[in-house]
mmCIF file of C-alpha atoms and ligand atoms in Angstrom:
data_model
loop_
_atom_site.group_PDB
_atom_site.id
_atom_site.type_symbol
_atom_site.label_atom_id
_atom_site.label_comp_id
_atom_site.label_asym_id
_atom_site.label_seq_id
_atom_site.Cartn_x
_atom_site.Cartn_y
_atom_site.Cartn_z
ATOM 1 C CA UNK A 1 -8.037 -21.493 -25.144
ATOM 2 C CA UNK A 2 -7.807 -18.754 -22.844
ATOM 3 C CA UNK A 3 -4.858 -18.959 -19.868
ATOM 4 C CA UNK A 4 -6.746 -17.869 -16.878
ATOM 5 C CA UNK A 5 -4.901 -14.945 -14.922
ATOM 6 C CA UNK A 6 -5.607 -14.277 -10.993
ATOM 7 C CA UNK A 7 -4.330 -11.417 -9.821
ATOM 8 C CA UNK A 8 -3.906 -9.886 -6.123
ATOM 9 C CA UNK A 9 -4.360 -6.605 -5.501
ATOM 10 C CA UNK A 10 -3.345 -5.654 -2.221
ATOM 11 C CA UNK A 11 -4.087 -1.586 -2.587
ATOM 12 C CA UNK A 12 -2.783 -0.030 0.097
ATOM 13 C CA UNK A 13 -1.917 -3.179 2.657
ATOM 14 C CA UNK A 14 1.814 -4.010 3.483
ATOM 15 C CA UNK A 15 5.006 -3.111 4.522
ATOM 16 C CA UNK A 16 8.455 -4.518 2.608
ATOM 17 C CA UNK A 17 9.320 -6.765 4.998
ATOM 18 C CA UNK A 18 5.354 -8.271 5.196
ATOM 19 C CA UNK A 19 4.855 -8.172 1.659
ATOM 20 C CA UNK A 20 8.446 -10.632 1.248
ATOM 21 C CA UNK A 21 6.908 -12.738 3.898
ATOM 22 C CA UNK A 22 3.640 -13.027 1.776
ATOM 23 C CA UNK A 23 5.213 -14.168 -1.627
ATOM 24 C CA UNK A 24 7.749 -16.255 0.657
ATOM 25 C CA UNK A 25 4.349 -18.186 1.911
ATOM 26 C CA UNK A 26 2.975 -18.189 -1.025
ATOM 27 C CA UNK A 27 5.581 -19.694 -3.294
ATOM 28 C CA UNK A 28 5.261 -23.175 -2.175
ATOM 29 C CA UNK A 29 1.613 -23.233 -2.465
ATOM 30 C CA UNK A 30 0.612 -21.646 -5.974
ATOM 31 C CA UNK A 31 3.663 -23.623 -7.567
ATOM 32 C CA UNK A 32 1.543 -26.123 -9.278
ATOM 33 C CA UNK A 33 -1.201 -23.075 -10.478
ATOM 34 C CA UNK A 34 -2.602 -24.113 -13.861
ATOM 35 C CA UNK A 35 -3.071 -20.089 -14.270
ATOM 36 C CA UNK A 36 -1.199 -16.992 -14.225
ATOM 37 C CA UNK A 37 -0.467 -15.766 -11.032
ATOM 38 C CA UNK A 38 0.432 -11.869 -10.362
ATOM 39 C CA UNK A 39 0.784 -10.150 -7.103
ATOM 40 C CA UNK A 40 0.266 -6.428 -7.585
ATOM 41 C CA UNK A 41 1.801 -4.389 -4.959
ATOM 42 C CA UNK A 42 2.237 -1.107 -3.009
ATOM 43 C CA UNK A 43 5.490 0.556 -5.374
ATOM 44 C CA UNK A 44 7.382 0.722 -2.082
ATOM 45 C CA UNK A 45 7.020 -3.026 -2.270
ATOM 46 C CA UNK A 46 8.851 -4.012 -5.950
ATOM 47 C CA UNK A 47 12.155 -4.317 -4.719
ATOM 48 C CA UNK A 48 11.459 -6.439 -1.595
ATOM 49 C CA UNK A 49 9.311 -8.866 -3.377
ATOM 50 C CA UNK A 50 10.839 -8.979 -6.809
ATOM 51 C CA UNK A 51 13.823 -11.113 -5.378
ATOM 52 C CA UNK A 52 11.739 -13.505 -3.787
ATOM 53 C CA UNK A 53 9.402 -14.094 -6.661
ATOM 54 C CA UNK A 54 12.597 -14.203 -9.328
ATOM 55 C CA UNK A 55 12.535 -18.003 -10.875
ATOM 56 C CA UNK A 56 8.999 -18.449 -9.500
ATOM 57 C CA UNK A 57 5.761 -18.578 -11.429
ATOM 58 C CA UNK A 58 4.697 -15.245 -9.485
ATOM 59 C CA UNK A 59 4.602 -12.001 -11.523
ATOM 60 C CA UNK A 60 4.603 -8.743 -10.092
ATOM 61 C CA UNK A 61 2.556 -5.596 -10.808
ATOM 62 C CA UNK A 62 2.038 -2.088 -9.980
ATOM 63 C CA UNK A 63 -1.571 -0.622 -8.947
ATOM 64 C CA UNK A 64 -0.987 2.692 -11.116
ATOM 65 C CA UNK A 65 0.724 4.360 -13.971
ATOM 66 C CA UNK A 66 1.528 7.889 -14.900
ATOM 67 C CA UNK A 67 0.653 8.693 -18.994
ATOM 68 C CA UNK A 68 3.982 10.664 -19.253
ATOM 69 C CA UNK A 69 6.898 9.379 -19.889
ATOM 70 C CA UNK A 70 9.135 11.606 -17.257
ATOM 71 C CA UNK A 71 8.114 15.153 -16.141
ATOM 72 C CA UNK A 72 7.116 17.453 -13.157
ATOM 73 C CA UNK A 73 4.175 14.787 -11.678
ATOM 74 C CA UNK A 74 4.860 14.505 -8.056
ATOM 75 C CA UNK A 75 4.177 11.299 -6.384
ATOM 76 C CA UNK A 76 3.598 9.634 -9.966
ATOM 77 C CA UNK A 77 5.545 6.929 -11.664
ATOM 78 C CA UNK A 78 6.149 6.102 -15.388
ATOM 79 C CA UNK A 79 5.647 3.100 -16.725
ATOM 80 C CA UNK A 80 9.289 2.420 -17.924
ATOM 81 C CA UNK A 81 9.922 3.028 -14.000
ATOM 82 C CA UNK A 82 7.701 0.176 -13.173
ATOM 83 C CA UNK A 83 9.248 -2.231 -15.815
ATOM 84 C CA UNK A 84 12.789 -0.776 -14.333
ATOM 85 C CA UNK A 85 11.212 -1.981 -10.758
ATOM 86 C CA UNK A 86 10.531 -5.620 -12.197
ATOM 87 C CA UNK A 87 6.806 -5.169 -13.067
ATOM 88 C CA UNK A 88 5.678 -7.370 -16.153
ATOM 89 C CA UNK A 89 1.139 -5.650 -14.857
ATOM 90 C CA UNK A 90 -0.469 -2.512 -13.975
ATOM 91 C CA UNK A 91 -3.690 -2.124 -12.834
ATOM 92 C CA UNK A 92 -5.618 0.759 -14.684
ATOM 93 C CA UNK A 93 -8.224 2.779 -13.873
ATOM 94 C CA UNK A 94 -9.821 0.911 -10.586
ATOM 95 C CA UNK A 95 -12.759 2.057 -9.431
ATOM 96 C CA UNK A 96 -11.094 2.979 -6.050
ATOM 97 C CA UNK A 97 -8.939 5.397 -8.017
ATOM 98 C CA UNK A 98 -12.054 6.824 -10.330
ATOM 99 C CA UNK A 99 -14.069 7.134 -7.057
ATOM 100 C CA UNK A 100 -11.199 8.813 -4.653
ATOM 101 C CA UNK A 101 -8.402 9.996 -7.107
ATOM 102 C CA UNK A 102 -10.376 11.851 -9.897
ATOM 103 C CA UNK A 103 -9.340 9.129 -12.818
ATOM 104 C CA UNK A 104 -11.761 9.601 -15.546
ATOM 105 C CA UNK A 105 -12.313 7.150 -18.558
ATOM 106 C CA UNK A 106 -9.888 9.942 -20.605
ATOM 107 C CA UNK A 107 -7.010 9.445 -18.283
ATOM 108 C CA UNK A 108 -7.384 5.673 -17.682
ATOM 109 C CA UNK A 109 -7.420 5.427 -21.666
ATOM 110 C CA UNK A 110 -3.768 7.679 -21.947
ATOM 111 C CA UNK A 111 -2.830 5.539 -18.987
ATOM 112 C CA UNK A 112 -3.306 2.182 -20.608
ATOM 113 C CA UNK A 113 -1.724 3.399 -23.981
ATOM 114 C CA UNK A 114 1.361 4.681 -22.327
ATOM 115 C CA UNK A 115 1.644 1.252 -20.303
ATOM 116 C CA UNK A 116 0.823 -0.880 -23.530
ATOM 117 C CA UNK A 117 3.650 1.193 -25.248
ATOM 118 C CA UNK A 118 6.414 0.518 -22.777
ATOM 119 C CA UNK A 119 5.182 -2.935 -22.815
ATOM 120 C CA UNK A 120 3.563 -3.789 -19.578
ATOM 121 C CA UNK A 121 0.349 -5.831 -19.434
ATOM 122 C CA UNK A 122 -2.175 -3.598 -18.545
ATOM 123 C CA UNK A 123 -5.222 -4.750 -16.286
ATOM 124 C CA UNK A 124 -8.268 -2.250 -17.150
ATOM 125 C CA UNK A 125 -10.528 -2.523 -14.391
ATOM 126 C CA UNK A 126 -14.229 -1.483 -14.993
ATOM 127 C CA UNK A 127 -17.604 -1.298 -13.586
ATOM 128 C CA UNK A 128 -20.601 0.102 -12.520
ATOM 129 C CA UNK A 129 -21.917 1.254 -9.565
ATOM 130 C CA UNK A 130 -25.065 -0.379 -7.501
ATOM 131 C CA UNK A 131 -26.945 2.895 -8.324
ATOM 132 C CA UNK A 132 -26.164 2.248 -12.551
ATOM 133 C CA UNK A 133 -27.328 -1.385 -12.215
ATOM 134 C CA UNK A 134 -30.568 -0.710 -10.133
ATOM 135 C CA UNK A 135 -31.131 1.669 -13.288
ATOM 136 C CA UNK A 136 -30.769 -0.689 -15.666
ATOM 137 C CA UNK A 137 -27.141 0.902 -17.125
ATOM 138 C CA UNK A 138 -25.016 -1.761 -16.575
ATOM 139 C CA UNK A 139 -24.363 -2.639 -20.197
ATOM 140 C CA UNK A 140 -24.166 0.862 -21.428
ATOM 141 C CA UNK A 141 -21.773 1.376 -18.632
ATOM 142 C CA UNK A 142 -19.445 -1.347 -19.212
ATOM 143 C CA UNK A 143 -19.417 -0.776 -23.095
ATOM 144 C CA UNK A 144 -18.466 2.447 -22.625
ATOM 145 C CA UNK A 145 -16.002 2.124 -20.012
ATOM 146 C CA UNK A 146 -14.127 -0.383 -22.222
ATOM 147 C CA UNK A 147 -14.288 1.037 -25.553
ATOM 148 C CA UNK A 148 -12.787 4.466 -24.075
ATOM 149 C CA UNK A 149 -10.089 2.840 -22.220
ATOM 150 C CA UNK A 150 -8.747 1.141 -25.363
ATOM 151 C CA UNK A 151 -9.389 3.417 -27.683
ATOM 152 C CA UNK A 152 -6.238 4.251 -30.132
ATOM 153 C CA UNK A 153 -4.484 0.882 -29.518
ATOM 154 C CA UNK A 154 -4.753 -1.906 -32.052
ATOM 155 C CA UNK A 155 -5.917 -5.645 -32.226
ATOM 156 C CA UNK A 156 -2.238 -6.821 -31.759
ATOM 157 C CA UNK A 157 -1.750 -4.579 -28.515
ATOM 158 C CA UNK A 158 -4.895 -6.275 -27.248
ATOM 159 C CA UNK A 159 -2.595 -9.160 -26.625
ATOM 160 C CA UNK A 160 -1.246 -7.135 -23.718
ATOM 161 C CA UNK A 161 -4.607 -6.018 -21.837
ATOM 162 C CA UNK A 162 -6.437 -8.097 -19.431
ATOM 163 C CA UNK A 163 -10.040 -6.357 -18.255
ATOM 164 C CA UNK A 164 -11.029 -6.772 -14.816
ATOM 165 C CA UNK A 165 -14.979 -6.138 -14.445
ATOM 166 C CA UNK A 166 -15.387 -5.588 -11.033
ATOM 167 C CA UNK A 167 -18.593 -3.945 -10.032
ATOM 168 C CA UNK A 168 -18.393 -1.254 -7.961
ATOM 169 C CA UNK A 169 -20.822 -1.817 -5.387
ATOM 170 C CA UNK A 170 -19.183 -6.040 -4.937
ATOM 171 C CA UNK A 171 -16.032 -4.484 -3.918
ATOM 172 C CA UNK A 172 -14.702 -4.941 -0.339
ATOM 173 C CA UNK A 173 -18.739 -5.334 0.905
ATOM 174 C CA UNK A 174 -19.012 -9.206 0.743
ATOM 175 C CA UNK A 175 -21.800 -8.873 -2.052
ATOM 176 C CA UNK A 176 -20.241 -11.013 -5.116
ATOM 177 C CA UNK A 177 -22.204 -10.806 -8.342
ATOM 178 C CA UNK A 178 -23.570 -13.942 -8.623
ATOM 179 C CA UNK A 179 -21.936 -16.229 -11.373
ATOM 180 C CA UNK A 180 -24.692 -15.444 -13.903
ATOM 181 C CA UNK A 181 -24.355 -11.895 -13.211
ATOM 182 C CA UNK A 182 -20.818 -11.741 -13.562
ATOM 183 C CA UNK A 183 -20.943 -14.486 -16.521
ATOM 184 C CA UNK A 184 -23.283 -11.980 -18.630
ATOM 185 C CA UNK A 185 -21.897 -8.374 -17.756
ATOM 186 C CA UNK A 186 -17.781 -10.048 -19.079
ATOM 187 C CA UNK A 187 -20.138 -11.349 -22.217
ATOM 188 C CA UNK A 188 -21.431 -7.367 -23.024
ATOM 189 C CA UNK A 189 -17.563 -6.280 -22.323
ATOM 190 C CA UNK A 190 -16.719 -9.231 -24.616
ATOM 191 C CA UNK A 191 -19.082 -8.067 -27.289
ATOM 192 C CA UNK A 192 -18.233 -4.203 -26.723
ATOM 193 C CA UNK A 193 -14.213 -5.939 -27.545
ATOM 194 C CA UNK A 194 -15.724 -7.082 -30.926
ATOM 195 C CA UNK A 195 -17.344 -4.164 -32.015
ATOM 196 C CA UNK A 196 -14.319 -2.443 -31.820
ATOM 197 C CA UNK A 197 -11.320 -4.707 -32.558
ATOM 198 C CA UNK A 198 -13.496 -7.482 -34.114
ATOM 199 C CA UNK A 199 -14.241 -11.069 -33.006
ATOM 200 C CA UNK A 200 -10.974 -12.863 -32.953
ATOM 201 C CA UNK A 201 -9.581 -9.862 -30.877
ATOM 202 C CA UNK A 202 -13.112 -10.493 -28.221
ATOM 203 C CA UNK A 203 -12.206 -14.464 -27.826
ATOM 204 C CA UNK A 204 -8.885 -13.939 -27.183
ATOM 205 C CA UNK A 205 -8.508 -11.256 -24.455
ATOM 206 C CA UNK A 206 -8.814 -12.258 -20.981
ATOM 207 C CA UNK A 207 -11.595 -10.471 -18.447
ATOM 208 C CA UNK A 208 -11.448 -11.176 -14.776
ATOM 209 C CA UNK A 209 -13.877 -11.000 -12.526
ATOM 210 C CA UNK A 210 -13.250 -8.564 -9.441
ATOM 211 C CA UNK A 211 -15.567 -8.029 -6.239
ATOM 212 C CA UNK A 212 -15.250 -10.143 -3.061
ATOM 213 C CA UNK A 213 -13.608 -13.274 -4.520
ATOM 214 C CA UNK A 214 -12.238 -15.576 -2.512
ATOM 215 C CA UNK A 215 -11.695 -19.511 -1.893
ATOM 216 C CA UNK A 216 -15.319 -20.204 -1.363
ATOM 217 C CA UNK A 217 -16.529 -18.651 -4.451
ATOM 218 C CA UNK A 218 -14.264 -19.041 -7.097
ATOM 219 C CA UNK A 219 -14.943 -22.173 -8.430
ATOM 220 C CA UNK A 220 -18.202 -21.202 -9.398
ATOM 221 C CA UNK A 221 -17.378 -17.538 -10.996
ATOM 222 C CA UNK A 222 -14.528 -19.623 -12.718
ATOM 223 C CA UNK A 223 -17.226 -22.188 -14.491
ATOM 224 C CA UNK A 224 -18.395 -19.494 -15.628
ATOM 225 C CA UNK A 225 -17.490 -19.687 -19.938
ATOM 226 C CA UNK A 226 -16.789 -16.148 -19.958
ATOM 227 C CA UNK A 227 -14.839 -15.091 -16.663
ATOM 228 C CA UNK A 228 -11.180 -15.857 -17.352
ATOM 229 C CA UNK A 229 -9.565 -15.174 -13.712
ATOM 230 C CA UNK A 230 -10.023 -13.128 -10.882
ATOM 231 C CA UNK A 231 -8.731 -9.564 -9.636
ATOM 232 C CA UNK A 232 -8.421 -10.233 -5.899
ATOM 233 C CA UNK A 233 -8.309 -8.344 -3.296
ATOM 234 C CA UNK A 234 -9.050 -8.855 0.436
ATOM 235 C CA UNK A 235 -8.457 -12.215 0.012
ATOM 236 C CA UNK A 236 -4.944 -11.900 -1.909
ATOM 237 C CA UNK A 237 -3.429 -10.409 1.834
ATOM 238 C CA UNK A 238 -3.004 -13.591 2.796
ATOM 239 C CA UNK A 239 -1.299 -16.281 1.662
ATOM 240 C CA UNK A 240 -3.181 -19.536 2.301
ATOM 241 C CA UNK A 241 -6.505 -17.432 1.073
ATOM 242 C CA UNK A 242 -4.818 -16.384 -2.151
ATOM 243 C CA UNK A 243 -3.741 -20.088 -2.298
ATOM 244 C CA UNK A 244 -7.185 -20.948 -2.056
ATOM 245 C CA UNK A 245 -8.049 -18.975 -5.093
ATOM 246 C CA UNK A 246 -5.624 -19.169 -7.712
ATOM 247 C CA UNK A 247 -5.841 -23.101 -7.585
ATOM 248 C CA UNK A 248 -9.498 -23.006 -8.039
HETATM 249 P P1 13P B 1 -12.221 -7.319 -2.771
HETATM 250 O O1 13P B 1 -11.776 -8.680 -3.276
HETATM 251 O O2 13P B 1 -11.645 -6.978 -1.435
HETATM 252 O O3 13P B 1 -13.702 -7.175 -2.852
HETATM 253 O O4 13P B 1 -11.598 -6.254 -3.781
HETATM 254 C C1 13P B 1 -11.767 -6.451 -5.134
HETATM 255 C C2 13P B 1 -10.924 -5.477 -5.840
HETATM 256 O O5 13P B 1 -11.175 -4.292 -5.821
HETATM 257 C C3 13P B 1 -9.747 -5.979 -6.556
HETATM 258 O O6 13P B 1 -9.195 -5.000 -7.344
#
């Protein structure tokens, strides 16, 4: 009952002119996708791609928003901006960003309400590190990460938030969590969802799976009854890879 949702996250990879020649190659071959596709991009990026994509089943999204609405925050950008730019996504809170940018559970939480608000979908990404699982705190970790990031919205604005549980130590390294793993860490985030919201709220909200997913793994995370999509990354840079992925 759940629409699955793969989404590329190319962080900090392509020019304008490369990232039109991406979606341009990539058209043609996700056409047919039984899922949602979503391409999020560099913000330099919106206005080259969003012409290309326009008519297609491609959506695009942004890799950041700021909490405020307008303001003196240099080198931020609101989330009305974004939906200005042609966004419909925005990734929240990636680990990259909590590890090298000083986001904290507090600030992806005020980030995904102010996104939610101006009515973007808003893709909370969570996840422990390899240190936290070794210890046994992956489930306290994931719990917590989610509850704080959607704390203060309601069960209705749930309908616009897709979690992306990417563990930490999976990402960009070629580890993948394997399908059990991933299966049973999006089943505590599921149950963390219905402790808060309550159950109807947990079964309906999508959570992706994130961490060195590509073509030659995705049909198994994907069999998975809990993992609803991916949140790709290496292998969203190219087009026949991406391909590869979102018709799993
Ligand atoms: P990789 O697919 O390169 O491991 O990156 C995952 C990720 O961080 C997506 O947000």
């Amino acid at each position: 009952m759940r629409k699955p949702i793969i989404a590329g996250n190319w962080k900090m990879n392509k020019t304008p002119e490369e990232a039109a020649q991406l979606v341009r190659d990539l058209i043609p071959l996700v056409k047919d996708a039984k899922c949602d596709v979503v391409v999020c991009t560099p913000a330099v990026n919106f206005a080259a791609v969003k012409p290309v994509i326009e008519g297609t089943n491609i959506k695009l999204g942004a890799q950041n928003v700021h909490f405020k609405a307008s303001g003196a925050y240099t080198g931020e950008l609101s989330a009305d901006m974004l939906k200005a730019a042609g966004c419909e996504y925005v990734i929240i809170g990636h680990s990259e960003r909590r590890q090298y940018f000083g986001e904290t559970d507090k600030t992806v939480n005020l980030r995904t309400i102010a996104a939610v608000k101006a009515g973007l979908k808003a893709i909370v990404c969570v996840g422990e590190m390899k240190d936290e699982r070794e210890a046994g705190y992956t489930d306290m970790i994931v719990m917590y990460q989610t509850q704080m990031a959607l704390h203060g919205l309601t069960a209705e604005e749930l309908d616009n938030v897709v979690i992306a549980y990417e563990p930490v130590w999976a990402i960009g390294t070629g580890l993948t969590a394997t399908d059990e793993q991933a299966n049973e860490t999006i089943g505590v985030i599921r149950k963390a969802i219905a402790y808060k919201f309550g159950q109807e709220a947990a079964d309906k909200i999508r959570i992706q799976y994130g961490g060195s997913m590509k073509g030659s793994n995705v049909k198994g995370l994907m069999a998975q009854p809990e993992i609803d999509g991916g949140l790709i990354g290496g292998a969203s840079l190219k087009a026949e890879d991406f391909a590869q992925v979102v018709n799993f």
